[in-house]
mmCIF file of C-alpha atoms in Angstrom:
data_model
loop_
_atom_site.group_PDB
_atom_site.id
_atom_site.type_symbol
_atom_site.label_atom_id
_atom_site.label_comp_id
_atom_site.label_asym_id
_atom_site.label_seq_id
_atom_site.Cartn_x
_atom_site.Cartn_y
_atom_site.Cartn_z
ATOM 1 C CA MET A 1 68.747 148.466 112.589
ATOM 2 C CA ASN A 2 72.459 148.226 113.246
ATOM 3 C CA ASP A 3 73.926 147.697 116.377
ATOM 4 C CA LYS A 4 75.799 151.117 117.086
ATOM 5 C CA THR A 5 78.740 150.717 119.182
ATOM 6 C CA ALA A 6 79.254 154.346 119.244
ATOM 7 C CA PRO A 7 77.089 157.058 120.284
ATOM 8 C CA GLU A 8 75.066 158.679 117.681
ATOM 9 C CA ALA A 9 77.068 156.627 114.999
ATOM 10 C CA ASP A 10 74.363 156.647 112.471
ATOM 11 C CA VAL A 11 75.092 160.338 111.817
ATOM 12 C CA VAL A 12 78.702 160.978 113.479
ATOM 13 C CA LEU A 13 81.787 158.905 112.421
ATOM 14 C CA GLU A 14 84.344 160.654 114.770
ATOM 15 C CA THR A 15 84.865 163.196 117.625
ATOM 16 C CA ARG A 16 88.418 164.726 117.652
ATOM 17 C CA VAL A 17 89.873 167.201 120.050
ATOM 18 C CA SER A 18 93.298 168.704 119.350
ATOM 19 C CA LEU A 19 95.664 170.593 121.599
ATOM 20 C CA LEU A 20 98.361 172.877 120.192
ATOM 21 C CA ARG A 21 101.342 173.450 122.366
ATOM 22 C CA ASN A 22 104.892 175.169 121.750
ATOM 23 C CA PHE A 23 107.783 175.177 123.757
ATOM 24 C CA ALA A 24 109.046 178.650 125.186
ATOM 25 C CA ASP A 25 112.744 177.989 124.393
ATOM 26 C CA VAL A 26 112.522 176.863 120.875
ATOM 27 C CA PRO A 27 111.386 179.149 117.757
ATOM 28 C CA PHE A 28 108.585 178.276 115.708
ATOM 29 C CA ASP A 29 108.819 176.068 112.619
ATOM 30 C CA ALA A 30 110.398 178.519 110.220
ATOM 31 C CA SER A 31 113.239 179.272 112.448
ATOM 32 C CA MET A 32 113.832 175.908 114.255
ATOM 33 C CA SER A 33 116.841 174.141 113.601
ATOM 34 C CA ASP A 34 117.329 170.521 113.083
ATOM 35 C CA GLU A 35 119.125 170.089 116.395
ATOM 36 C CA GLU A 36 116.085 171.853 118.160
ATOM 37 C CA ALA A 37 113.696 169.756 116.105
ATOM 38 C CA MET A 38 115.480 166.576 117.328
ATOM 39 C CA HIS A 39 115.512 167.871 120.847
ATOM 40 C CA ASN A 40 111.650 168.340 120.763
ATOM 41 C CA VAL A 41 111.173 164.612 119.982
ATOM 42 C CA ALA A 42 113.587 163.641 122.636
ATOM 43 C CA ARG A 43 111.733 165.739 125.418
ATOM 44 C CA VAL A 44 108.288 164.492 124.393
ATOM 45 C CA ASN A 45 109.680 160.957 124.495
ATOM 46 C CA ALA A 46 111.235 161.649 128.070
ATOM 47 C CA ALA A 47 107.985 163.245 129.273
ATOM 48 C CA LEU A 48 106.034 160.183 128.359
ATOM 49 C CA GLU A 49 108.751 157.959 130.167
ATOM 50 C CA ASP A 50 108.307 159.939 133.422
ATOM 51 C CA ALA A 51 104.596 159.729 133.193
ATOM 52 C CA GLY A 52 104.735 156.043 132.762
ATOM 53 C CA GLN A 53 103.100 155.989 129.460
ATOM 54 C CA ARG A 54 106.071 155.460 127.059
ATOM 55 C CA ASP A 55 104.903 151.693 126.268
ATOM 56 C CA ALA A 56 101.426 152.975 125.317
ATOM 57 C CA PHE A 57 102.903 154.445 122.267
ATOM 58 C CA VAL A 58 104.862 153.670 119.060
ATOM 59 C CA VAL A 59 107.152 156.608 117.797
ATOM 60 C CA SER A 60 107.408 156.834 114.082
ATOM 61 C CA ARG A 61 109.933 159.138 112.396
ATOM 62 C CA LEU A 62 108.192 160.432 109.170
ATOM 63 C CA ALA A 63 111.911 160.623 107.647
ATOM 64 C CA ASP A 64 112.076 156.751 107.729
ATOM 65 C CA MET A 65 108.876 156.081 105.850
ATOM 66 C CA THR A 66 107.844 156.294 102.277
ATOM 67 C CA ALA A 67 105.521 159.121 101.048
ATOM 68 C CA SER A 68 102.685 156.519 100.846
ATOM 69 C CA GLU A 69 103.347 155.272 104.449
ATOM 70 C CA ARG A 70 103.047 158.697 105.765
ATOM 71 C CA GLY A 71 99.970 159.687 103.535
ATOM 72 C CA ARG A 72 98.195 156.575 104.911
ATOM 73 C CA LEU A 73 98.786 157.674 108.557
ATOM 74 C CA ALA A 74 97.076 160.946 107.428
ATOM 75 C CA GLU A 75 94.253 159.092 105.714
ATOM 76 C CA HIS A 76 93.633 157.119 108.851
ATOM 77 C CA GLY A 77 93.521 160.214 110.965
ATOM 78 C CA LEU A 78 96.668 159.061 112.935
ATOM 79 C CA ILE A 79 98.533 162.214 112.051
ATOM 80 C CA ASP A 80 97.533 165.697 110.944
ATOM 81 C CA ARG A 81 98.587 166.662 107.268
ATOM 82 C CA ASP A 82 100.552 169.344 108.550
ATOM 83 C CA LEU A 83 103.400 167.139 109.613
ATOM 84 C CA LEU A 84 103.893 165.939 106.060
ATOM 85 C CA LYS A 85 105.120 169.391 105.217
ATOM 86 C CA ASN A 86 108.567 168.825 106.385
ATOM 87 C CA ALA A 87 108.794 164.815 106.902
ATOM 88 C CA ALA A 88 112.709 165.278 107.458
ATOM 89 C CA ARG A 89 112.197 166.260 111.013
ATOM 90 C CA THR A 90 108.666 165.400 111.946
ATOM 91 C CA ALA A 91 107.668 162.696 114.337
ATOM 92 C CA ALA A 92 104.452 161.002 115.683
ATOM 93 C CA PHE A 93 103.908 159.136 118.903
ATOM 94 C CA LEU A 94 101.123 156.630 117.961
ATOM 95 C CA SER A 95 98.965 155.199 120.818
ATOM 96 C CA LYS A 96 98.631 151.494 120.311
ATOM 97 C CA GLY A 97 94.845 152.228 120.975
ATOM 98 C CA ALA A 98 94.666 154.798 118.216
ATOM 99 C CA THR A 99 92.732 157.149 120.621
ATOM 100 C CA ILE A 100 95.699 159.433 121.449
ATOM 101 C CA ASN A 101 98.243 160.637 118.942
ATOM 102 C CA ILE A 102 101.144 163.167 119.425
ATOM 103 C CA GLY A 103 102.653 164.950 116.404
ATOM 104 C CA VAL A 104 105.988 166.772 116.888
ATOM 105 C CA ASN A 105 107.424 169.450 114.911
ATOM 106 C CA GLY A 106 104.801 170.389 112.635
ATOM 107 C CA THR A 107 103.475 174.230 112.293
ATOM 108 C CA GLU A 108 103.365 173.812 116.203
ATOM 109 C CA HIS A 109 106.179 171.943 118.408
ATOM 110 C CA VAL A 110 103.463 169.567 119.611
ATOM 111 C CA ARG A 111 100.022 168.737 118.502
ATOM 112 C CA ILE A 112 97.881 166.333 120.660
ATOM 113 C CA ASP A 113 95.194 164.562 118.803
ATOM 114 C CA ALA A 114 92.371 162.519 120.746
ATOM 115 C CA ALA A 115 89.736 160.764 118.776
ATOM 116 C CA LEU A 116 86.812 158.438 119.344
ATOM 117 C CA ALA A 117 84.332 157.027 117.230
ATOM 118 C CA GLY A 118 80.716 158.654 117.238
ATOM 119 C CA PHE A 119 79.782 161.570 119.205
ATOM 120 C CA GLN A 120 82.050 161.545 122.343
ATOM 121 C CA LEU A 121 82.956 165.207 122.916
ATOM 122 C CA GLU A 122 83.551 165.346 126.630
ATOM 123 C CA ARG A 123 85.277 161.957 126.791
ATOM 124 C CA THR A 124 87.380 162.973 123.904
ATOM 125 C CA ALA A 125 88.584 166.280 125.317
ATOM 126 C CA GLY A 126 89.225 164.363 128.694
ATOM 127 C CA LEU A 127 91.637 162.025 126.938
ATOM 128 C CA ALA A 128 93.313 165.227 125.163
ATOM 129 C CA PHE A 129 93.862 166.991 128.384
ATOM 130 C CA MET A 130 95.094 163.853 130.153
ATOM 131 C CA ALA A 131 97.757 163.396 127.417
ATOM 132 C CA ASP A 132 98.708 167.357 128.069
ATOM 133 C CA ASP A 133 99.185 166.543 131.616
ATOM 134 C CA TRP A 134 101.560 163.566 130.634
ATOM 135 C CA LEU A 135 103.659 166.104 128.754
ATOM 136 C CA ASP A 136 104.010 168.516 131.442
ATOM 137 C CA GLY A 137 107.525 167.575 132.246
ATOM 138 C CA ALA A 138 108.560 167.982 128.525
ATOM 139 C CA GLY A 139 109.615 171.881 129.114
ATOM 140 C CA ALA A 140 107.941 175.023 129.761
ATOM 141 C CA TYR A 141 105.373 175.779 127.192
ATOM 142 C CA ALA A 142 105.093 179.384 125.606
ATOM 143 C CA TYR A 143 102.332 180.874 127.742
ATOM 144 C CA ASP A 144 101.373 184.411 128.345
ATOM 145 C CA GLU A 145 99.199 185.607 131.312
ATOM 146 C CA GLN A 146 97.164 187.749 128.872
ATOM 147 C CA PHE A 147 97.054 185.744 125.652
ATOM 148 C CA GLY A 148 97.104 182.036 127.081
ATOM 149 C CA TYR A 149 99.061 179.547 124.969
ATOM 150 C CA LEU A 150 100.997 180.857 122.193
ATOM 151 C CA THR A 151 100.791 179.240 118.808
ATOM 152 C CA ALA A 152 102.102 179.818 115.380
ATOM 153 C CA GLU A 153 98.529 180.646 114.166
ATOM 154 C CA PRO A 154 97.859 183.822 116.186
ATOM 155 C CA ILE A 155 94.130 183.018 115.930
ATOM 156 C CA LEU A 156 94.473 179.767 117.946
ATOM 157 C CA ALA A 157 96.199 181.389 120.853
ATOM 158 C CA GLY A 158 94.739 181.118 124.127
ATOM 159 C CA ALA A 159 93.477 177.892 124.851
ATOM 160 C CA GLY A 160 95.126 176.324 121.846
ATOM 161 C CA MET A 161 92.288 173.869 121.161
ATOM 162 C CA ILE A 162 90.553 172.616 118.174
ATOM 163 C CA ALA A 163 87.372 170.531 118.477
ATOM 164 C CA ALA A 164 85.481 168.876 115.719
ATOM 165 C CA VAL A 165 82.957 166.276 114.865
ATOM 166 C CA THR A 166 82.913 164.312 111.416
ATOM 167 C CA LEU A 167 79.252 164.062 110.424
ATOM 168 C CA HIS A 168 77.759 161.962 107.771
ATOM 169 C CA LEU A 169 74.887 164.370 106.213
ATOM 170 C CA PRO A 170 73.842 162.752 102.949
ATOM 171 C CA ALA A 171 69.868 163.589 103.383
ATOM 172 C CA LEU A 172 70.717 167.403 104.291
ATOM 173 C CA ARG A 173 73.137 167.732 101.377
ATOM 174 C CA ALA A 174 70.559 166.071 99.104
ATOM 175 C CA SER A 175 67.908 168.207 100.288
ATOM 176 C CA GLY A 176 69.923 171.309 99.496
ATOM 177 C CA GLN A 177 70.051 172.592 103.009
ATOM 178 C CA THR A 178 74.076 172.670 103.756
ATOM 179 C CA THR A 179 74.766 175.730 102.172
ATOM 180 C CA ARG A 180 72.554 177.526 104.530
ATOM 181 C CA LEU A 181 73.578 175.479 107.422
ATOM 182 C CA MET A 182 77.216 176.352 106.847
ATOM 183 C CA ARG A 183 76.193 180.113 106.976
ATOM 184 C CA ASP A 184 74.284 179.531 110.145
ATOM 185 C CA MET A 185 77.430 177.690 111.554
ATOM 186 C CA ASP A 186 79.685 180.677 110.618
ATOM 187 C CA LYS A 187 77.397 182.986 112.409
ATOM 188 C CA LYS A 188 77.840 181.119 115.682
ATOM 189 C CA GLY A 189 81.631 180.904 115.433
ATOM 190 C CA LEU A 190 81.729 177.268 114.140
ATOM 191 C CA SER A 191 82.986 176.059 110.850
ATOM 192 C CA LEU A 192 80.937 173.343 108.849
ATOM 193 C CA LYS A 193 82.817 172.324 105.614
ATOM 194 C CA LYS A 194 83.161 169.387 103.358
ATOM 195 C CA ARG A 195 85.391 166.606 104.558
ATOM 196 C CA PHE A 196 86.759 166.177 101.342
ATOM 197 C CA GLU A 197 87.274 169.238 99.105
ATOM 198 C CA GLU A 198 87.858 167.321 95.917
ATOM 199 C CA LYS A 199 85.576 168.873 93.005
ATOM 200 C CA GLY A 200 82.637 166.481 92.597
ATOM 201 C CA ASP A 201 82.599 165.118 96.047
ATOM 202 C CA GLN A 202 79.017 163.855 97.002
ATOM 203 C CA SER A 203 79.984 161.781 99.762
ATOM 204 C CA GLY A 204 77.831 164.055 102.429
ATOM 205 C CA LEU A 205 80.656 164.052 104.697
ATOM 206 C CA TYR A 206 81.194 167.204 106.705
ATOM 207 C CA ARG A 207 83.333 168.506 109.522
ATOM 208 C CA LEU A 208 81.869 170.674 112.145
ATOM 209 C CA SER A 209 84.721 172.391 114.174
ATOM 210 C CA ALA A 210 85.405 174.940 116.878
ATOM 211 C CA ALA A 211 88.607 176.705 117.412
ATOM 212 C CA VAL A 212 88.541 178.323 120.914
ATOM 213 C CA LYS A 213 88.984 181.870 120.185
ATOM 214 C CA MET A 214 90.947 184.242 122.736
ATOM 215 C CA GLY A 215 88.706 185.186 125.613
ATOM 216 C CA GLN A 216 86.571 181.958 125.225
ATOM 217 C CA THR A 217 86.921 179.258 127.523
ATOM 218 C CA GLU A 218 87.354 175.565 126.502
ATOM 219 C CA GLU A 219 83.976 174.652 128.123
ATOM 220 C CA GLU A 220 82.170 177.383 126.112
ATOM 221 C CA ALA A 221 83.566 176.274 122.898
ATOM 222 C CA LEU A 222 82.840 172.664 123.591
ATOM 223 C CA GLU A 223 79.394 173.585 124.601
ATOM 224 C CA ALA A 224 78.723 175.486 121.446
ATOM 225 C CA LEU A 225 79.995 172.610 119.451
ATOM 226 C CA SER A 226 77.778 170.019 121.122
ATOM 227 C CA GLU A 227 74.686 171.918 120.679
ATOM 228 C CA ALA A 228 75.291 172.647 117.120
ATOM 229 C CA ALA A 229 76.118 169.093 116.551
ATOM 230 C CA LEU A 230 73.215 167.798 118.214
ATOM 231 C CA ALA A 231 70.867 170.224 116.114
ATOM 232 C CA LEU A 232 72.701 168.644 112.900
ATOM 233 C CA ILE A 233 72.063 165.158 114.035
ATOM 234 C CA ALA A 234 68.373 165.881 114.765
ATOM 235 C CA ALA A 235 67.982 167.765 111.573
ATOM 236 C CA GLU A 236 69.733 164.911 109.390
ATOM 237 C CA ARG A 237 67.569 162.201 110.924
ATOM 238 C CA ALA A 238 64.341 164.135 110.500
ATOM 239 C CA VAL A 239 64.965 164.166 106.573
ATOM 240 C CA ARG A 240 65.987 160.802 106.505
ATOM 241 C CA GLU A 241 62.840 159.435 108.324
ATOM 242 C CA ARG A 242 60.931 161.643 105.962
ATOM 243 C CA ILE A 243 62.615 160.220 102.742
ATOM 244 C CA LEU A 244 62.122 156.633 104.203
ATOM 245 C CA GLU A 245 58.558 157.130 104.867
ATOM 246 C CA GLN A 246 57.678 158.767 101.604
ATOM 247 C CA ASP A 247 59.853 156.491 99.330
ATOM 248 C CA LYS A 248 61.837 153.818 101.052
ATOM 249 C CA LEU A 249 62.296 152.073 97.576
ATOM 250 C CA LEU A 250 64.275 155.019 96.455
ATOM 251 C CA MET A 251 66.690 154.660 99.231
ATOM 252 C CA GLU A 252 67.062 150.822 98.795
ATOM 253 C CA ASP A 253 67.173 151.580 94.982
ATOM 254 C CA ARG A 254 70.375 153.795 95.549
ATOM 255 C CA ALA A 255 72.093 151.581 97.943
ATOM 256 C CA GLY A 256 71.552 148.657 95.572
ATOM 257 C CA ARG A 257 72.860 150.508 92.510
ATOM 258 C CA SER A 258 76.176 151.390 94.465
ATOM 259 C CA LEU A 259 76.640 147.836 95.610
ATOM 260 C CA ALA A 260 76.034 146.682 91.969
ATOM 261 C CA LEU A 261 78.627 149.325 90.525
ATOM 262 C CA ILE A 262 81.319 148.320 93.049
ATOM 263 C CA GLY A 263 80.729 144.638 92.031
ATOM 264 C CA ALA A 264 81.190 145.610 88.408
ATOM 265 C CA ALA A 265 83.587 148.356 88.349
ATOM 266 C CA ARG A 266 87.339 147.825 87.346
ATOM 267 C CA LEU A 267 88.361 151.341 87.743
ATOM 268 C CA MET A 268 87.107 153.504 91.003
ATOM 269 C CA SER A 269 88.387 156.894 91.765
ATOM 270 C CA ALA A 270 88.836 157.929 95.535
ATOM 271 C CA THR A 271 85.854 160.454 95.059
ATOM 272 C CA GLU A 272 83.583 157.944 93.653
ATOM 273 C CA MET A 273 84.691 155.215 96.260
ATOM 274 C CA ARG A 274 83.315 157.696 99.004
ATOM 275 C CA GLU A 275 80.338 158.354 97.218
ATOM 276 C CA ARG A 276 79.441 154.678 96.980
ATOM 277 C CA CYS A 277 80.367 154.113 100.634
ATOM 278 C CA SER A 278 78.254 156.889 101.624
ATOM 279 C CA ASP A 279 75.105 155.279 99.871
ATOM 280 C CA ILE A 280 75.988 151.991 101.715
ATOM 281 C CA ARG A 281 76.529 153.846 105.131
ATOM 282 C CA LEU A 282 73.246 155.604 104.821
ATOM 283 C CA ALA A 283 71.463 152.104 103.982
ATOM 284 C CA ALA A 284 73.098 150.551 107.006
ATOM 285 C CA ALA A 285 72.182 153.455 109.332
ATOM 286 C CA LEU A 286 68.680 153.125 108.348
ATOM 287 C CA GLY A 287 68.495 149.401 108.924
ATOM 288 C CA LEU A 288 68.086 148.453 105.149
ATOM 289 C CA ILE A 289 71.113 146.461 105.315
ATOM 290 C CA ASP A 290 72.737 144.844 108.270
ATOM 291 C CA TRP A 291 76.218 145.796 108.377
ATOM 292 C CA PRO A 292 78.344 147.526 110.904
ATOM 293 C CA LEU A 293 79.036 151.051 110.536
ATOM 294 C CA ASP A 294 82.528 151.139 111.720
ATOM 295 C CA ALA A 295 83.347 148.635 109.204
ATOM 296 C CA ILE A 296 82.055 150.877 106.414
ATOM 297 C CA ASP A 297 83.877 153.673 107.986
ATOM 298 C CA ARG A 298 87.120 151.955 107.934
ATOM 299 C CA LEU A 299 86.877 151.725 104.304
ATOM 300 C CA LEU A 300 87.169 155.385 103.807
ATOM 301 C CA GLY A 301 90.665 155.109 104.934
ATOM 302 C CA GLU A 302 91.630 151.757 103.750
ATOM 303 C CA MET A 303 90.573 152.651 100.151
ATOM 304 C CA SER A 304 92.121 156.189 100.100
ATOM 305 C CA ASP A 305 94.993 156.837 97.599
ATOM 306 C CA ALA A 306 97.990 156.358 99.908
ATOM 307 C CA SER A 307 96.666 153.398 101.544
ATOM 308 C CA ILE A 308 95.972 151.713 98.227
ATOM 309 C CA GLU A 309 99.578 152.336 97.342
ATOM 310 C CA CYS A 310 100.820 150.762 100.525
ATOM 311 C CA ARG A 311 99.137 147.493 99.585
ATOM 312 C CA VAL A 312 101.788 147.088 96.996
ATOM 313 C CA ALA A 313 104.638 149.050 98.403
ATOM 314 C CA GLU A 314 105.280 150.969 95.338
ATOM 315 C CA LYS A 315 104.158 154.197 93.662
ATOM 316 C CA LEU A 316 101.251 153.672 91.131
ATOM 317 C CA THR A 317 100.052 155.708 88.342
ATOM 318 C CA GLU A 318 96.429 157.077 88.736
ATOM 319 C CA ARG A 319 94.757 154.279 86.492
ATOM 320 C CA GLN A 320 96.843 151.674 88.400
ATOM 321 C CA ARG A 321 95.528 153.086 91.651
ATOM 322 C CA ASP A 322 91.967 153.258 90.594
ATOM 323 C CA MET A 323 92.200 149.543 89.262
ATOM 324 C CA LEU A 324 93.414 148.313 92.422
ATOM 325 C CA ARG A 325 91.293 150.219 94.493
ATOM 326 C CA ALA A 326 88.123 148.862 92.391
ATOM 327 C CA ASP A 327 89.470 145.290 93.229
ATOM 328 C CA ALA A 328 90.219 145.820 96.742
ATOM 329 C CA LEU A 329 86.678 147.378 97.397
ATOM 330 C CA ARG A 330 84.844 144.752 95.616
ATOM 331 C CA GLU A 331 86.513 142.239 97.915
ATOM 332 C CA ALA A 332 85.977 144.218 101.215
ATOM 333 C CA ILE A 333 82.334 144.594 100.204
ATOM 334 C CA GLY A 334 82.098 140.773 99.588
ATOM 335 C CA ARG A 335 83.478 140.051 102.958
ATOM 336 C CA LEU A 336 80.656 142.280 104.539
ATOM 337 C CA GLU A 337 78.175 140.746 102.429
ATOM 338 C CA GLY A 338 79.191 137.402 103.771
ATOM 339 C CA THR A 339 78.809 138.493 107.378
ATOM 340 C CA ALA A 340 75.053 140.100 106.816
#
């Protein structure tokens, strides 16, 4: 069995907590001037300086990057895709440890994202609130005694927090249970959706999230999310074990076929790449192959479209991208096989 370095890593790829904040003296995105946008970046920078944390971050102005470089940051979860909508005035403060990242001038003036591998909800939330404290000197937030933190999306007003867990649920998907589970989560005020919405996606990757509603505390939302995530983890493991007991050869065959296809393929779409990595990840989680799960997880970002284009620093056609991805994935898997 793989040596899992993160809690519940056999099922959970990542835990993420986001805090949405807006300055009281600056309009929301649609009405904000370029000067006000620049001021927002400067005040976040100054607040990090005052908190003694500026050296822990690298600031990236999205206007200074190519579309592929910006897309790569989003594919690796370093920025929210919301920042890509108006790259001319958005910026990201990226922590050198990649655990806390701060986006400025998206739909919200400030978006703090804390992320950790595996299932670490309490610790991840702690990092997000710590960063929120660092920015306390950036300026007064838009806050109402009755409604709490004011956000561009009214439904998120209050705590201004979104917590999410990325889950690998291939066994539940294959057994046809995910549609029912999505409905169940919705009844609990949670959201369970495919991580990738592309047609034909069969990666088994899902995002379970909780946005703190008005009148709900952060603790209540995190507790509800934790309980639901643990239930999904247990359900996925139960189905995996049942399949493993009944037909281990089938599991080995599926992983073997994906490895063989990666070795032979000369064209590979992003959708197919995720499906093949899903098969390999499941085999690694079950101990059928002795590969580190975090290395497989990194492939999901490294082999995505914008990240592939960054390898050659030029815009590629879809066919060129699929060809380069097939070559890069084959080489990456070859390196993993060499460490087994």
